[in-house]
Every structure is written in structure tokens, then in C-alpha cells.
Amino acid sequence: MFGIGLPELVVIAFVAVVVFGPDRLPEYARQAGRFVRQLRNLAQSAQSQLRDELGPEYADLKLSDLDPRQAIRKHIIEAMDDLDAAEVAPPYQVLRHGERPPYDAEAT
């Protein structure tokens, strides 16, 4: 959960008790819970509205599918799976020990 472990939660709880006091802390916790619930409901309604607007062909759409990093990663993995290792030749030539690389006058 957000990369927070048990020691961090204990420190956060201790700071919350010190800052807010033990008598006001339950009310703030209830307000935070309501806020998180409203935020989750808002995200779910936005996601369902997006699915409705896009139509039935996007019924299984997830919001993580809209992340460009995920989309690129998915397409790269699919492309790598399609390639056969025997079909791909390395784009370089291997030099023997002591052999000098070729000189290209146009590249320099």
C-alpha cells in the first residue's frame, strides 16, 4: 500500500496522536475515511462513464490501459514475442582480438 510498511504506519499514528490529540483523532479518521470513500466512488463512476461513452468494444477497459508507459510496455513485449531469435541478426559485426573497426569517412 503506497510502499508504507508497519514501522512507517506506527510513526504516522504516533505523530497523528501527538498533533491532533486522542480526543479529536477519531473524528479526523472518520472524515478521512469518508473522503477516501467519496474519491473511490468518483473514480469508479468516471471509469464507468468512460466505458459507456466508448461503447461495447471497450467494455473491458481499465484505467491502467490508458497509461502510456503500460501501453508501450505491452506493445514492446508483444513485438518481442513475435520475433524469433533466429530470424534477428545482430546489427553489428564482432571484431577479432587486435582487429581495427572499419573507418567510415562520411560518418566522421
C-alpha positions as YAML, in Angstrom:
chain: A
units: angstrom
residues:
- id: 1
  name: MET
  ca: [0.00, 0.00, 0.00]
- id: 2
  name: PHE
  ca: [1.93, 3.03, -1.31]
- id: 3
  name: GLY
  ca: [5.20, 1.48, -0.14]
- id: 4
  name: ILE
  ca: [4.38, 2.12, 3.52]
- id: 5
  name: GLY
  ca: [5.31, -0.64, 5.97]
- id: 6
  name: LEU
  ca: [4.35, -1.30, 9.56]
- id: 7
  name: PRO
  ca: [7.10, 0.90, 11.11]
- id: 8
  name: GLU
  ca: [6.05, 3.86, 8.99]
- id: 9
  name: LEU
  ca: [2.39, 3.37, 9.95]
- id: 10
  name: VAL
  ca: [3.33, 3.32, 13.63]
- id: 11
  name: VAL
  ca: [5.26, 6.58, 13.26]
- id: 12
  name: ILE
  ca: [2.36, 8.18, 11.36]
- id: 13
  name: ALA
  ca: [-0.11, 7.06, 14.04]
- id: 14
  name: PHE
  ca: [2.12, 8.42, 16.81]
- id: 15
  name: VAL
  ca: [2.52, 11.77, 15.06]
- id: 16
  name: ALA
  ca: [-1.25, 11.94, 14.46]
- id: 17
  name: VAL
  ca: [-1.97, 11.33, 18.15]
- id: 18
  name: VAL
  ca: [0.54, 13.99, 19.17]
- id: 19
  name: VAL
  ca: [-0.65, 16.59, 16.63]
- id: 20
  name: PHE
  ca: [-4.42, 16.08, 16.80]
- id: 21
  name: GLY
  ca: [-4.78, 14.67, 20.29]
- id: 22
  name: PRO
  ca: [-6.52, 11.45, 21.29]
- id: 23
  name: ASP
  ca: [-9.95, 13.10, 21.64]
- id: 24
  name: ARG
  ca: [-10.12, 14.63, 18.12]
- id: 25
  name: LEU
  ca: [-8.30, 11.80, 16.27]
- id: 26
  name: PRO
  ca: [-11.38, 9.50, 15.81]
- id: 27
  name: GLU
  ca: [-13.36, 12.31, 14.14]
- id: 28
  name: TYR
  ca: [-10.48, 13.10, 11.77]
- id: 29
  name: ALA
  ca: [-10.13, 9.40, 10.96]
- id: 30
  name: ARG
  ca: [-13.88, 9.23, 10.10]
- id: 31
  name: GLN
  ca: [-13.56, 12.29, 7.88]
- id: 32
  name: ALA
  ca: [-10.53, 10.80, 6.12]
- id: 33
  name: GLY
  ca: [-12.44, 7.54, 5.59]
- id: 34
  name: ARG
  ca: [-15.41, 9.42, 4.11]
- id: 35
  name: PHE
  ca: [-13.09, 11.37, 1.82]
- id: 36
  name: VAL
  ca: [-11.37, 8.22, 0.56]
- id: 37
  name: ARG
  ca: [-14.77, 6.54, 0.01]
- id: 38
  name: GLN
  ca: [-16.05, 9.55, -1.96]
- id: 39
  name: LEU
  ca: [-12.85, 9.66, -4.01]
- id: 40
  name: ARG
  ca: [-13.14, 5.94, -4.80]
- id: 41
  name: ASN
  ca: [-16.80, 6.35, -5.82]
- id: 42
  name: LEU
  ca: [-15.87, 9.30, -8.03]
- id: 43
  name: ALA
  ca: [-13.15, 7.29, -9.77]
- id: 44
  name: GLN
  ca: [-15.47, 4.31, -10.30]
- id: 45
  name: SER
  ca: [-18.22, 6.49, -11.73]
- id: 46
  name: ALA
  ca: [-15.77, 8.24, -14.06]
- id: 47
  name: GLN
  ca: [-14.49, 4.86, -15.23]
- id: 48
  name: SER
  ca: [-18.00, 3.52, -15.86]
- id: 49
  name: GLN
  ca: [-18.98, 6.73, -17.68]
- id: 50
  name: LEU
  ca: [-15.88, 6.42, -19.86]
- id: 51
  name: ARG
  ca: [-16.80, 2.81, -20.71]
- id: 52
  name: ASP
  ca: [-20.37, 3.85, -21.55]
- id: 53
  name: GLU
  ca: [-19.17, 6.66, -23.81]
- id: 54
  name: LEU
  ca: [-16.64, 4.48, -25.65]
- id: 55
  name: GLY
  ca: [-19.13, 1.73, -26.40]
- id: 56
  name: PRO
  ca: [-19.30, -2.04, -26.03]
- id: 57
  name: GLU
  ca: [-15.97, -2.76, -27.74]
- id: 58
  name: TYR
  ca: [-14.20, -1.13, -24.78]
- id: 59
  name: ALA
  ca: [-16.26, -2.84, -22.07]
- id: 60
  name: ASP
  ca: [-13.17, -4.46, -20.54]
- id: 61
  name: LEU
  ca: [-11.20, -1.18, -20.45]
- id: 62
  name: LYS
  ca: [-9.17, -0.48, -17.33]
- id: 63
  name: LEU
  ca: [-7.77, 2.92, -16.43]
- id: 64
  name: SER
  ca: [-4.30, 1.39, -16.26]
- id: 65
  name: ASP
  ca: [-4.64, 0.65, -20.00]
- id: 66
  name: LEU
  ca: [-4.64, 4.42, -20.63]
- id: 67
  name: ASP
  ca: [-1.19, 4.84, -19.04]
- id: 68
  name: PRO
  ca: [1.26, 5.45, -21.92]
- id: 69
  name: ARG
  ca: [4.04, 3.57, -20.15]
- id: 70
  name: GLN
  ca: [1.85, 0.47, -19.81]
- id: 71
  name: ALA
  ca: [0.73, 0.68, -23.45]
- id: 72
  name: ILE
  ca: [4.30, 0.98, -24.74]
- id: 73
  name: ARG
  ca: [5.48, -1.84, -22.48]
- id: 74
  name: LYS
  ca: [2.63, -4.04, -23.71]
- id: 75
  name: HIS
  ca: [3.41, -3.39, -27.37]
- id: 76
  name: ILE
  ca: [7.14, -3.92, -26.92]
- id: 77
  name: ILE
  ca: [6.57, -7.24, -25.15]
- id: 78
  name: GLU
  ca: [4.17, -8.34, -27.90]
- id: 79
  name: ALA
  ca: [6.71, -7.36, -30.58]
- id: 80
  name: MET
  ca: [9.49, -9.22, -28.82]
- id: 81
  name: ASP
  ca: [7.32, -12.31, -28.51]
- id: 82
  name: ASP
  ca: [6.58, -12.18, -32.23]
- id: 83
  name: LEU
  ca: [10.23, -12.07, -33.21]
- id: 84
  name: ASP
  ca: [12.10, -15.30, -33.42]
- id: 85
  name: ALA
  ca: [15.63, -15.10, -32.07]
- id: 86
  name: ALA
  ca: [16.97, -17.00, -35.08]
- id: 87
  name: GLU
  ca: [15.48, -14.50, -37.53]
- id: 88
  name: VAL
  ca: [17.14, -11.45, -35.98]
- id: 89
  name: ALA
  ca: [20.75, -10.85, -36.92]
- id: 90
  name: PRO
  ca: [22.83, -8.60, -34.69]
- id: 91
  name: PRO
  ca: [23.21, -5.07, -36.12]
- id: 92
  name: TYR
  ca: [26.96, -5.18, -35.58]
- id: 93
  name: GLN
  ca: [29.89, -7.30, -36.58]
- id: 94
  name: VAL
  ca: [32.10, -8.93, -33.99]
- id: 95
  name: LEU
  ca: [35.77, -7.96, -34.20]
- id: 96
  name: ARG
  ca: [38.56, -10.40, -33.53]
- id: 97
  name: HIS
  ca: [41.26, -9.58, -31.00]
- id: 98
  name: GLY
  ca: [43.50, -6.85, -32.38]
- id: 99
  name: GLU
  ca: [41.27, -6.15, -35.40]
- id: 100
  name: ARG
  ca: [40.53, -2.48, -36.03]
- id: 101
  name: PRO
  ca: [36.96, -1.31, -36.61]
- id: 102
  name: PRO
  ca: [36.08, -0.15, -40.13]
- id: 103
  name: TYR
  ca: [36.54, 3.54, -40.84]
- id: 104
  name: ASP
  ca: [33.68, 5.49, -42.39]
- id: 105
  name: ALA
  ca: [34.76, 8.89, -43.71]
- id: 106
  name: GLU
  ca: [31.16, 10.04, -44.12]
- id: 107
  name: ALA
  ca: [30.27, 9.31, -40.51]
- id: 108
  name: THR
  ca: [33.02, 11.48, -39.06]
...
